[in-house]
PDB file of C-alpha atoms and ligand atoms in Angstrom:
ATOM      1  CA  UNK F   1     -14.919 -22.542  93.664  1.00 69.00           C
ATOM      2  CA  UNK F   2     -12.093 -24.101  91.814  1.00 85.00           C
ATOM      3  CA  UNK F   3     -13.497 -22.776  88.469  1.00 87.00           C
ATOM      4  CA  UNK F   4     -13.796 -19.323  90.020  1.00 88.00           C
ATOM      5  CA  UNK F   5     -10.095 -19.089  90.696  1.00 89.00           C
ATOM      6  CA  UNK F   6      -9.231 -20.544  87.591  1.00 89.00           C
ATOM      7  CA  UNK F   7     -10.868 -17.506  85.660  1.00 91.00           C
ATOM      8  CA  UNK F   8      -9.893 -15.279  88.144  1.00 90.00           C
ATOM      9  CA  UNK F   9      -5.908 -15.858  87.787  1.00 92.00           C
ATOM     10  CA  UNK F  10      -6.480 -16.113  83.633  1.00 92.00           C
ATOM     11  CA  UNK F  11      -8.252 -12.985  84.023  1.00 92.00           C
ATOM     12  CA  UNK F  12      -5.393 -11.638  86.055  1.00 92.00           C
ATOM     13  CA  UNK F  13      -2.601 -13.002  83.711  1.00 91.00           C
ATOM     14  CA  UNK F  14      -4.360 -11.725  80.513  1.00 90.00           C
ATOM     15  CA  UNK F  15      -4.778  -8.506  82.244  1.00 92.00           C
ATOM     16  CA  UNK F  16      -0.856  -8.295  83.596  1.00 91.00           C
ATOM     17  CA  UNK F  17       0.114  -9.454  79.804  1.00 88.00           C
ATOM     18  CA  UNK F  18      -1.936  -6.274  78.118  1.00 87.00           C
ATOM     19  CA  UNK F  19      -0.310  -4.113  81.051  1.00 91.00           C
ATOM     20  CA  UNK F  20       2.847  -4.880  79.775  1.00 88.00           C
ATOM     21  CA  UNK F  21       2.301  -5.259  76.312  1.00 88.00           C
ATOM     22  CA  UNK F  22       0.618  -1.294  76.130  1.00 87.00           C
ATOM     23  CA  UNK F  23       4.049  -0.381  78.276  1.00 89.00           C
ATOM     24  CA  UNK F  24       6.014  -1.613  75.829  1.00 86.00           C
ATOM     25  CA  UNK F  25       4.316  -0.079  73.238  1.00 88.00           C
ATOM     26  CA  UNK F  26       3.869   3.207  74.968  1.00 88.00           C
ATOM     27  CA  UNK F  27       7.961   3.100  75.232  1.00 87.00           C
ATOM     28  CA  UNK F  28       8.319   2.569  72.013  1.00 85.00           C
ATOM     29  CA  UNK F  29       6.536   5.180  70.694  1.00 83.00           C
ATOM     30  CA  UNK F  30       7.753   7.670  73.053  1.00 81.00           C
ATOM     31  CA  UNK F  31      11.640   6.693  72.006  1.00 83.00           C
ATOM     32  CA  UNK F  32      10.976   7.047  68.163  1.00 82.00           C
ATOM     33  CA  UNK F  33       8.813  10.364  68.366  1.00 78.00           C
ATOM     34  CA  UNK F  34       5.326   8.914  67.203  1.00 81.00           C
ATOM     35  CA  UNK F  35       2.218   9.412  69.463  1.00 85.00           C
ATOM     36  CA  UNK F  36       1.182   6.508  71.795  1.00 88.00           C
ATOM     37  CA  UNK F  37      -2.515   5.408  71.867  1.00 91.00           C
ATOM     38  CA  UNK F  38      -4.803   8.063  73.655  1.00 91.00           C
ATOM     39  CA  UNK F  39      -8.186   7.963  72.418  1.00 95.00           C
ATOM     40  CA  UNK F  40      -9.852  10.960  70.930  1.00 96.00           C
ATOM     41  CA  UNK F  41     -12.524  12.606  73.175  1.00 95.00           C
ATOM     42  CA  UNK F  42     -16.151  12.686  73.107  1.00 95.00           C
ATOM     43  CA  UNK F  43     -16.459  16.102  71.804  1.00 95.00           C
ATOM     44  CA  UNK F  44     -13.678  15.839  69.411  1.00 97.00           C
ATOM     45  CA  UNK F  45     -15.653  12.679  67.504  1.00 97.00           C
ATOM     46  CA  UNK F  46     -19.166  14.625  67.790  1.00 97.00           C
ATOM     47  CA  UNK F  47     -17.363  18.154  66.095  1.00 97.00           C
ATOM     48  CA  UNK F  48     -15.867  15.185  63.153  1.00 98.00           C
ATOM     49  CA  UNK F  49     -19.365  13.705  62.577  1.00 98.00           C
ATOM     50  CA  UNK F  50     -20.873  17.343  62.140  1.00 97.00           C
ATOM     51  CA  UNK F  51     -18.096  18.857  60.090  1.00 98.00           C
ATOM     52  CA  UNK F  52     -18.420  15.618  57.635  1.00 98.00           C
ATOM     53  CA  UNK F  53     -22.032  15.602  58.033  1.00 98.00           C
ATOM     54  CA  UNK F  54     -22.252  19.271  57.352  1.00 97.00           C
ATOM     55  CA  UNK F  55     -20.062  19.867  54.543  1.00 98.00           C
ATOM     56  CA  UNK F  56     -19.411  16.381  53.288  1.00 98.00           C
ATOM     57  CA  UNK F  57     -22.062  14.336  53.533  1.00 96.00           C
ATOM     58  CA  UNK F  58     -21.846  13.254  49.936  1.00 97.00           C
ATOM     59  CA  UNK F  59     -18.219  11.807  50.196  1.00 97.00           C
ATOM     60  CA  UNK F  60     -17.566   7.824  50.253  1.00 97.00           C
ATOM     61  CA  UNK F  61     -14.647   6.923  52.311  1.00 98.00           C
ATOM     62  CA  UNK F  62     -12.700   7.876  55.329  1.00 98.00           C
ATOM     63  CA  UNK F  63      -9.486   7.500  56.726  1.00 98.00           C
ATOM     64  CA  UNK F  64      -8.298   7.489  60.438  1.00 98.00           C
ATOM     65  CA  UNK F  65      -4.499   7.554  59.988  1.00 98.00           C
ATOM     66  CA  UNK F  66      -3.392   6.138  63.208  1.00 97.00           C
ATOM     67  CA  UNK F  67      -7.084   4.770  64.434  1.00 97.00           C
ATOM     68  CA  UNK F  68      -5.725   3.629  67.854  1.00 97.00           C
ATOM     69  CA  UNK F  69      -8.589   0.956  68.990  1.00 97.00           C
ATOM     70  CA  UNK F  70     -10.493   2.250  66.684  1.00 97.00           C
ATOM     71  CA  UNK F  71     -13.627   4.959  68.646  1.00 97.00           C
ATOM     72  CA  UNK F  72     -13.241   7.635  66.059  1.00 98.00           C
ATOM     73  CA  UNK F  73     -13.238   5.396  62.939  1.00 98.00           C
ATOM     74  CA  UNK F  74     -16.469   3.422  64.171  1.00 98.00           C
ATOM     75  CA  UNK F  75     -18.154   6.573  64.981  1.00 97.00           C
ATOM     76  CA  UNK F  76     -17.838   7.714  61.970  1.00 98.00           C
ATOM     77  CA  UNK F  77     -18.828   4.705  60.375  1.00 97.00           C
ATOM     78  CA  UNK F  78     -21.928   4.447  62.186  1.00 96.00           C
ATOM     79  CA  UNK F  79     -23.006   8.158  62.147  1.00 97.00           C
ATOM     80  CA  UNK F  80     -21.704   9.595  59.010  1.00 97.00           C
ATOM     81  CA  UNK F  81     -22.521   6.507  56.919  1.00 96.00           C
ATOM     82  CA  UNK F  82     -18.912   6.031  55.576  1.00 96.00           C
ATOM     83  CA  UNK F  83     -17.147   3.362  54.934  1.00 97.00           C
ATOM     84  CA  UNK F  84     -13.918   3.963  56.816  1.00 98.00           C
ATOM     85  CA  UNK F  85     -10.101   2.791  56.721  1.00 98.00           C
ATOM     86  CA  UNK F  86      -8.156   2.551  60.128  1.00 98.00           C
ATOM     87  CA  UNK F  87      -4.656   2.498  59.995  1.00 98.00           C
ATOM     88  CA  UNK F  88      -2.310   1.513  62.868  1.00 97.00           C
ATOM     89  CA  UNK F  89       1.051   0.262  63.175  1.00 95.00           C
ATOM     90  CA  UNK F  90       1.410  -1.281  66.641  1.00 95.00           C
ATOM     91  CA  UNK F  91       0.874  -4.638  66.748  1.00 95.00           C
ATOM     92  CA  UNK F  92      -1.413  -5.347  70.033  1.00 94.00           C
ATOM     93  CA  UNK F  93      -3.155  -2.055  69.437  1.00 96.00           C
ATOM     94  CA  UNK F  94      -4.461  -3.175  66.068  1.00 97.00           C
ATOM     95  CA  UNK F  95      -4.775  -6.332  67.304  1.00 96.00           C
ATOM     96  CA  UNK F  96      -7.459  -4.917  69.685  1.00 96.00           C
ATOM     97  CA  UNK F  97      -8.479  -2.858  66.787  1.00 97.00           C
ATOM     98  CA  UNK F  98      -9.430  -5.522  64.408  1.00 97.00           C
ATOM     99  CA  UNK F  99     -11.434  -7.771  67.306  1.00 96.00           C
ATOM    100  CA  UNK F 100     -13.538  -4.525  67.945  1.00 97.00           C
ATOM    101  CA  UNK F 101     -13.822  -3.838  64.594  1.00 97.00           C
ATOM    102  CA  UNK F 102     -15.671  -7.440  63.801  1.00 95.00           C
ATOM    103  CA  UNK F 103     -18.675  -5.898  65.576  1.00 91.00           C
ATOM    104  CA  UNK F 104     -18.698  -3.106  62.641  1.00 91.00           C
ATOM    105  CA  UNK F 105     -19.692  -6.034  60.293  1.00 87.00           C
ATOM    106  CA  UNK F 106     -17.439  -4.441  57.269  1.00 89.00           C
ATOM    107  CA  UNK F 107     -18.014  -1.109  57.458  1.00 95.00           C
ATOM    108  CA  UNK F 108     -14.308  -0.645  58.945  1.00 98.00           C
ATOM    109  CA  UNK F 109     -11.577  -1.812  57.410  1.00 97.00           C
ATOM    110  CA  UNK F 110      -8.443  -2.793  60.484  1.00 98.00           C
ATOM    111  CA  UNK F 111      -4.980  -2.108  58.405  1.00 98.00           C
ATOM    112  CA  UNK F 112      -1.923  -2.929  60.242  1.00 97.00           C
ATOM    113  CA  UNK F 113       1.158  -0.728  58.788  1.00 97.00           C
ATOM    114  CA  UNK F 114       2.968   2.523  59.186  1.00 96.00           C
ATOM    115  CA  UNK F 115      -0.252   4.772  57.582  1.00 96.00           C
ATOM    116  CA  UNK F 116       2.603   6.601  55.828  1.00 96.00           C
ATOM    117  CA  UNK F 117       3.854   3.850  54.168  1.00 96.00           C
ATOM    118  CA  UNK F 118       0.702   2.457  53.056  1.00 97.00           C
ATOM    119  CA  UNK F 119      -0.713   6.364  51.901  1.00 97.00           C
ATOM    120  CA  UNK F 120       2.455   5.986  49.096  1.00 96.00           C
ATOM    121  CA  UNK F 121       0.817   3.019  46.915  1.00 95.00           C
ATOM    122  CA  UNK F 122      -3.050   3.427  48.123  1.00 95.00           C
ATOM    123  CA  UNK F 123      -5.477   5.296  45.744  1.00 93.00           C
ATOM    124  CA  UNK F 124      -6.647   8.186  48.026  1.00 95.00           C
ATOM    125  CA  UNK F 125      -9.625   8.434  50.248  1.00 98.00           C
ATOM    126  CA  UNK F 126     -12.158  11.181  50.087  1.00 98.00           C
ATOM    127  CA  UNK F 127     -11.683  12.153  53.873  1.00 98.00           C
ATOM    128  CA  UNK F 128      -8.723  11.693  55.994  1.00 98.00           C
ATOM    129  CA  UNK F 129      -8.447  12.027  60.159  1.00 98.00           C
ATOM    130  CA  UNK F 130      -5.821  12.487  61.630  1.00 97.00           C
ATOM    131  CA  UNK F 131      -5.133  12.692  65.735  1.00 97.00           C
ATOM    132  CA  UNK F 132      -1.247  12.575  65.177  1.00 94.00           C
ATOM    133  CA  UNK F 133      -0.057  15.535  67.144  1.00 90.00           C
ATOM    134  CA  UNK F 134       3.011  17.929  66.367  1.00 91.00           C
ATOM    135  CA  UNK F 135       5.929  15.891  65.416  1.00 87.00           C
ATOM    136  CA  UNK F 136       4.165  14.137  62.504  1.00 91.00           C
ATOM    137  CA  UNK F 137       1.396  16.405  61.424  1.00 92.00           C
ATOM    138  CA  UNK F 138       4.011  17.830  59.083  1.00 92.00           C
ATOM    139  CA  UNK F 139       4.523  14.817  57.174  1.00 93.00           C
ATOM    140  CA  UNK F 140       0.404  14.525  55.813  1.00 95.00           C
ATOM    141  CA  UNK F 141       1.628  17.552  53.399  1.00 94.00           C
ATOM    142  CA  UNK F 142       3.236  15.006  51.393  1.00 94.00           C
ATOM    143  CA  UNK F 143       0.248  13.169  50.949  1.00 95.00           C
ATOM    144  CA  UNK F 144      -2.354  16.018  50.564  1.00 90.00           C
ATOM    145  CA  UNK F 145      -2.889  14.277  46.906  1.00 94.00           C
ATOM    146  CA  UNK F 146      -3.985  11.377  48.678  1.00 96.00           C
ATOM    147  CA  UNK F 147      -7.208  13.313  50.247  1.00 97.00           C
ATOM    148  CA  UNK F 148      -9.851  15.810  49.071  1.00 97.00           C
ATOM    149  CA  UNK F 149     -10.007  16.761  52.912  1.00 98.00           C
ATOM    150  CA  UNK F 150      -8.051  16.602  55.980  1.00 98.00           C
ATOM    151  CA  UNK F 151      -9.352  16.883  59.048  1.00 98.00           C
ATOM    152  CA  UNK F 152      -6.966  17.002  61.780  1.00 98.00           C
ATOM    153  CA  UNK F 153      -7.760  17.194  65.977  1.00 97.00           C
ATOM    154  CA  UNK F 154      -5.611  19.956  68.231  1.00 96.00           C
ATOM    155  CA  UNK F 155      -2.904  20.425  65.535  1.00 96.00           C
ATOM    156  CA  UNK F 156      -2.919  22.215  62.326  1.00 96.00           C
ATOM    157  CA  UNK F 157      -0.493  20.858  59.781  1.00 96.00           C
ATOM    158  CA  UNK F 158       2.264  23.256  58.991  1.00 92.00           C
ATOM    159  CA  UNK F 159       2.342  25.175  55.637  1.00 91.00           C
ATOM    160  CA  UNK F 160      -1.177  24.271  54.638  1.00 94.00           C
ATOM    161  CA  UNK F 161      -3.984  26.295  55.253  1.00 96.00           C
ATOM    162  CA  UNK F 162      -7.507  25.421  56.880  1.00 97.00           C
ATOM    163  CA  UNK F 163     -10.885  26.153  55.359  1.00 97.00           C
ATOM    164  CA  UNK F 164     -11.844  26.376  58.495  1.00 97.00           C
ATOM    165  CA  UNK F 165     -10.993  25.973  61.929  1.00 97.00           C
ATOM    166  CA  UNK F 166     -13.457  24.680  64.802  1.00 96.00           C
ATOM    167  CA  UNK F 167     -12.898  25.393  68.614  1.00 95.00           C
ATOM    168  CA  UNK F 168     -14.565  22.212  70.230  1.00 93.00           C
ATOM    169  CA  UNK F 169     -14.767  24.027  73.625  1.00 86.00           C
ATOM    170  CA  UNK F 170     -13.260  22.597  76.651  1.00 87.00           C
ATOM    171  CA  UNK F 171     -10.158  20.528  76.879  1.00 92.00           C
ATOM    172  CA  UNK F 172      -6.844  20.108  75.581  1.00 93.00           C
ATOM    173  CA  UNK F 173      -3.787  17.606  74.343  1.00 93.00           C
ATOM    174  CA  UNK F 174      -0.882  17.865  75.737  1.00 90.00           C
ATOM    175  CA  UNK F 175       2.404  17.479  74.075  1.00 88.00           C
ATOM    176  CA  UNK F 176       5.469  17.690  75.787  1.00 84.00           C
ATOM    177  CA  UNK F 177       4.791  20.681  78.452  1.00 87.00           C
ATOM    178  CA  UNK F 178       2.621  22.212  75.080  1.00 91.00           C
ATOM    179  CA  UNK F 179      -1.426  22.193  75.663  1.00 93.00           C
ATOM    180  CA  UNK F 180      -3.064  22.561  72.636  1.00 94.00           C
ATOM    181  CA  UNK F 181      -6.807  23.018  73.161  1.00 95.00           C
ATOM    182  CA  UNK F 182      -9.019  21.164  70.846  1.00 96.00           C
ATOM    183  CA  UNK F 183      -9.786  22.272  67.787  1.00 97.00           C
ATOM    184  CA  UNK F 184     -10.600  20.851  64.316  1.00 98.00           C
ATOM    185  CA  UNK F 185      -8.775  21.912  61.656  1.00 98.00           C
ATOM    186  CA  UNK F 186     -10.233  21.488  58.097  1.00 98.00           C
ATOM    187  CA  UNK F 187      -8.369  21.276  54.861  1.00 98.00           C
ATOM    188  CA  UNK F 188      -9.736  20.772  51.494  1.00 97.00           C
ATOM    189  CA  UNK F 189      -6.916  19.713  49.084  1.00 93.00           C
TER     190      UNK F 189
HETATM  191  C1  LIG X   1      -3.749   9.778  69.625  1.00 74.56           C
HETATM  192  S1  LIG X   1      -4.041   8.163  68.999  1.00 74.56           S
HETATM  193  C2  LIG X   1      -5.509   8.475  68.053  1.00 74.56           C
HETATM  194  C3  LIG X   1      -6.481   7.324  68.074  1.00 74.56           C
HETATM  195  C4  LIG X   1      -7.760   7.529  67.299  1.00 74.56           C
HETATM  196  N1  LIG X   1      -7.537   8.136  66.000  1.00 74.56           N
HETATM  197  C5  LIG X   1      -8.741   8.372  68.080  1.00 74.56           C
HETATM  198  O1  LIG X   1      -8.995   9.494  67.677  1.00 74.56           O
HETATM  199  O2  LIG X   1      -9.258   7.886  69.094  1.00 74.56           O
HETATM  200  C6  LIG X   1      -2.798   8.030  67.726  1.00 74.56           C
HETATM  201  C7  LIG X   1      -2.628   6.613  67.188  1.00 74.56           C
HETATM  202  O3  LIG X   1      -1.887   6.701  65.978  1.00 74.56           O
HETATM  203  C8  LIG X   1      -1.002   5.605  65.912  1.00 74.56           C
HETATM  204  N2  LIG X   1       0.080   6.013  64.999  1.00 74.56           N
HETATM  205  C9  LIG X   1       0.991   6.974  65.191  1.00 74.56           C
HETATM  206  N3  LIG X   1       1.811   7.068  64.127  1.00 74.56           N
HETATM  207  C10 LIG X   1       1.383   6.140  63.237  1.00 74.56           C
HETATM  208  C11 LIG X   1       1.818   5.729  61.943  1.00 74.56           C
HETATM  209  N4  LIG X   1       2.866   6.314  61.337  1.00 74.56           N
HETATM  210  N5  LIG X   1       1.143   4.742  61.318  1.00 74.56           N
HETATM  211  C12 LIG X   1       0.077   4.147  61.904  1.00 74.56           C
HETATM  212  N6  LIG X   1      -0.370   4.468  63.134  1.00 74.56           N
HETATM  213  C13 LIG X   1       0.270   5.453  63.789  1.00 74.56           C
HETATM  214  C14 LIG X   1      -0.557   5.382  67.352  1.00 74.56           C
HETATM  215  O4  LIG X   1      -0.074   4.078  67.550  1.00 74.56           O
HETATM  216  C15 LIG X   1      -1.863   5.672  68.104  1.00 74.56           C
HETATM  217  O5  LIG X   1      -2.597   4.498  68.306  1.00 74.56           O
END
């Protein structure tokens, strides 16, 4: 009995502690403009794993800039065969990123950073993913040396133009009162 309630009120502090942790994260990111942690959806991963397994199955490396816990970048670990970098720069996020990552025995790499700031002294990846949304889409242009493709979900990136552009079907983001519906949108660079 007594053990029970013991794990029951760490269970409940841990879970309080996260609570308020992702709050203060989520705050954070809203104040400075950068997109809090929303995973990417089912058919958004599938449409990545068949663009990358249609068209660039032959490429090495991957990189989800801004991986949040990290879904996408496994996925396409396990199902494209790549070995894949995930970027993400707050701290309990890829905390939680690199724990789940363990169980991906070294196929995913868990970098903590701003993923623009480490793109400006890394040597380029063949593919890059990005689930960023409008207000910082803009900035990958400057690193379009970095990648032979971009891939990005919902938003295009301003002043570059897709290969080709994939409507996923159902379902959109939503930024600010903007939906955008999901899409892929595929630049080769
Ligand atoms: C919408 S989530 C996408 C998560 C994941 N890529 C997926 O598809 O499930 C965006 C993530 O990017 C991270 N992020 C935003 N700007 C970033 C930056 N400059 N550097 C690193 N991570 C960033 C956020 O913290 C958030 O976890």
């Amino acid at each position: 009995m007594t053990v029970s309630l013991y794990l029951f009120v760490i269970s409940l502090f841990v879970l309080v502690v996260y609570l308020v942790l992702k709050s203060v994260e989520y705050s954070f990111c809203v104040f400075h403009g950068q997109i809090p942690f929303v995973p990417s959806a089912g058919r958004l991963r599938r449409a990545v794993v068949n663009e990358i397994n249609s068209h660039y199955a032959y490429m090495q490396t991957a990189c989800d800039i801004g991986a949040g816990y990290g879904g996408l970048a496994r996925c396409v670990s396990r199902k494209c065969g790549k070995r894949v970098w995930a970027l993400e720069s707050m701290p309990m996020t890829a905390a939680i990123l690199w724990v789940l990552n363990l169980f991906s025995f070294g196929r995913v790499k868990t970098v903590w950073c701003d993923a623009f700031e480490y793109l400006k002294t890394s040597d380029g990846f063949d593919i890059g993913i990005a689930y960023l949304g409008p207000g910082v889409n803009w900035r990958l242009r400057e690193y379009s040396e970095k990648f032979r493709v971009l891939i990005t979900l919902d938003v295009p990136i301003d002043g570059l133009h897709p290969v080709r552009t994939i409507d996923v079907g159902r379902g959109f983001t939503r930024y600010g009162r903007k939906k955008f519906p999901h899409r892929l949108f595929v630049y080769e660079l």
